[in-house]
PDB file of C-alpha atoms in Angstrom:
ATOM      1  CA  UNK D1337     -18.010  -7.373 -46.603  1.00  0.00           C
ATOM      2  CA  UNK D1338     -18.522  -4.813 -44.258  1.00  0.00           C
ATOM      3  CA  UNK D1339     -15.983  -2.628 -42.463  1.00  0.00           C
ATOM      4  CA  UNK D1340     -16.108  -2.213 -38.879  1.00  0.00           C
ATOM      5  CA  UNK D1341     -14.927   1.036 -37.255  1.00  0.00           C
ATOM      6  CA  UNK D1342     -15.012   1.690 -33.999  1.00  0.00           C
ATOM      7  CA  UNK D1343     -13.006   2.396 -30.414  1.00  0.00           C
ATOM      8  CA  UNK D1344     -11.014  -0.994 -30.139  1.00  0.00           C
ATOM      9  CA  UNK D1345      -9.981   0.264 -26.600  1.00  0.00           C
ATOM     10  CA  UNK D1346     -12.471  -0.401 -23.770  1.00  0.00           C
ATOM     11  CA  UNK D1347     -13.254   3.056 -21.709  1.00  0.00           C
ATOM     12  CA  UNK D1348     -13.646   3.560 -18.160  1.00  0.00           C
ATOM     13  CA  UNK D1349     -13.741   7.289 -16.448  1.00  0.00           C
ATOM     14  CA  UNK D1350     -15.743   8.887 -13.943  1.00  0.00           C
ATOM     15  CA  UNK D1351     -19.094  10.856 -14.732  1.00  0.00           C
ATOM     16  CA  UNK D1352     -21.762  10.171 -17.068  1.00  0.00           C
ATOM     17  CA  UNK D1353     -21.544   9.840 -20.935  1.00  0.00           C
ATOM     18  CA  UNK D1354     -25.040   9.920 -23.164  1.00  0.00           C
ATOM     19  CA  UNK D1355     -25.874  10.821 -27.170  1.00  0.00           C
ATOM     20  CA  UNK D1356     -27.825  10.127 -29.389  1.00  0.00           C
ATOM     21  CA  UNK D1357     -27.683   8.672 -33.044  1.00  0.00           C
ATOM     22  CA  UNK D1358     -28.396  11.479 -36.203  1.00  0.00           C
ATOM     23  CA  UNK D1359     -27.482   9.145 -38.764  1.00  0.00           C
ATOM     24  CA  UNK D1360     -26.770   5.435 -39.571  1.00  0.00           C
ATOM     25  CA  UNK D1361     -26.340   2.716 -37.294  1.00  0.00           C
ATOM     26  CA  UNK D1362     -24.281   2.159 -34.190  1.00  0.00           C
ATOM     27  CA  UNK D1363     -23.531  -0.370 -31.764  1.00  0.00           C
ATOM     28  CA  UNK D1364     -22.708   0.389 -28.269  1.00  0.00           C
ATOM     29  CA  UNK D1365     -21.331  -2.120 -26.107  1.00  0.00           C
ATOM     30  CA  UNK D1366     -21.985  -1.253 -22.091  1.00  0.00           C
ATOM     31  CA  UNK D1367     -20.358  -3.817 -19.389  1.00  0.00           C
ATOM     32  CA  UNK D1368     -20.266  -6.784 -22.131  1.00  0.00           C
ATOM     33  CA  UNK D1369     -23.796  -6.272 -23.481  1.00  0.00           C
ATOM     34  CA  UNK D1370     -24.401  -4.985 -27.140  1.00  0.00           C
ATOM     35  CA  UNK D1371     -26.999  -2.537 -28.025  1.00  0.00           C
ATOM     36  CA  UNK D1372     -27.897  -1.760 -31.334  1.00  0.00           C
ATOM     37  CA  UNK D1373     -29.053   1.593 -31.957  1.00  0.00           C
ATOM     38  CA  UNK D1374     -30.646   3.477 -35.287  1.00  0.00           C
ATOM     39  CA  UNK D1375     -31.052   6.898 -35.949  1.00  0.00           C
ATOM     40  CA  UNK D1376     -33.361   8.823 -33.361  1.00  0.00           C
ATOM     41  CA  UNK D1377     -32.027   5.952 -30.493  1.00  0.00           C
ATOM     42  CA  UNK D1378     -30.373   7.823 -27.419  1.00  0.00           C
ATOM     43  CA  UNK D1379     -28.576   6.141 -24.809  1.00  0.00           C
ATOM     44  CA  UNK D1380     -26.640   7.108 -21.243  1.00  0.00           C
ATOM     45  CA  UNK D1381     -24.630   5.219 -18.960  1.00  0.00           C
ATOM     46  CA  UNK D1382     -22.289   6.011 -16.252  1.00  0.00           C
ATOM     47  CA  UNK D1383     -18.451   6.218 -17.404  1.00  0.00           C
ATOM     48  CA  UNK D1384     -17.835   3.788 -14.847  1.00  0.00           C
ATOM     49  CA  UNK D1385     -19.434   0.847 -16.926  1.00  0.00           C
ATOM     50  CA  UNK D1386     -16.647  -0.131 -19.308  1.00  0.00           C
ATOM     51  CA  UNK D1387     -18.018   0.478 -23.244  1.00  0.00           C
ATOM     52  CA  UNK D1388     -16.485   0.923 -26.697  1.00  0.00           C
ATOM     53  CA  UNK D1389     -18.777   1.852 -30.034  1.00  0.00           C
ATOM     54  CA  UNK D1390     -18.434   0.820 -33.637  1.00  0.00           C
ATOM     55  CA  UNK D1391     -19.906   0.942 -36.695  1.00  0.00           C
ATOM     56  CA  UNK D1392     -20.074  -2.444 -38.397  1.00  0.00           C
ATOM     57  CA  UNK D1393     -22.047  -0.672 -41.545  1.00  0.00           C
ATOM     58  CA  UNK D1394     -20.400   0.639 -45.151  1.00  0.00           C
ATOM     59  CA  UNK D1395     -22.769   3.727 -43.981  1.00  0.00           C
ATOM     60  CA  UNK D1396     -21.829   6.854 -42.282  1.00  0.00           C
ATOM     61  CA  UNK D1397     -23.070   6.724 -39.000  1.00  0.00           C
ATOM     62  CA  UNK D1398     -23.451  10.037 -37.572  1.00  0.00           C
ATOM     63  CA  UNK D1399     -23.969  10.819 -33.257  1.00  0.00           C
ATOM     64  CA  UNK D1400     -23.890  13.404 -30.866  1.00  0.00           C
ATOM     65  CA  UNK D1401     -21.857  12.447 -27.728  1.00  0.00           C
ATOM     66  CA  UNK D1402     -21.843  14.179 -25.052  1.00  0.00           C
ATOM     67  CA  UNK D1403     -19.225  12.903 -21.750  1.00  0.00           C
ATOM     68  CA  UNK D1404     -19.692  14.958 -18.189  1.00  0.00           C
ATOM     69  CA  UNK D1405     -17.567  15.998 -16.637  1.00  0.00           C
ATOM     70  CA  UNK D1406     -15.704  17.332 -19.711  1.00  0.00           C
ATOM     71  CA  UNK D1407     -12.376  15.031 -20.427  1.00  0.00           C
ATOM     72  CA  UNK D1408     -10.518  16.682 -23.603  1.00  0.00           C
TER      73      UNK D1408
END
């Protein structure tokens, strides 16, 4: 059976958040609604929207996030 990884905590900042997916699979969950993306999918949403991510694969998923303004 699969593992699923993944943010159990549901975000919510101010700004803007985007990516995109390099490698694998990933599923992106904005204000309640799923989206599955593949490699080469790229996505944005404002921070505001509450989301969380996971990987429900055995395969490395692999993305490039990028969150404005900076937070870390």
């Amino acid at each position: 059976q699969p593992r699923s990884r993944g943010l159990g905590d549901v975000y919510k900042r101010q700004g803007e958040e985007g990516g995109m997916v390099i490698s694998g699979e990933l599923e992106l969950i904005i204000d309640g609604k799923s989206h599955h993306l593949m490699a080469g999918d790229a996505f944005t949403f404002p921070l505001s929207a509450p989301h969380k991510a996971r990987n429900s694969t055995d395969k490395e998923t692999t993305v490039l996030w990028v969150i404005a303004p900076p937070t870390y």
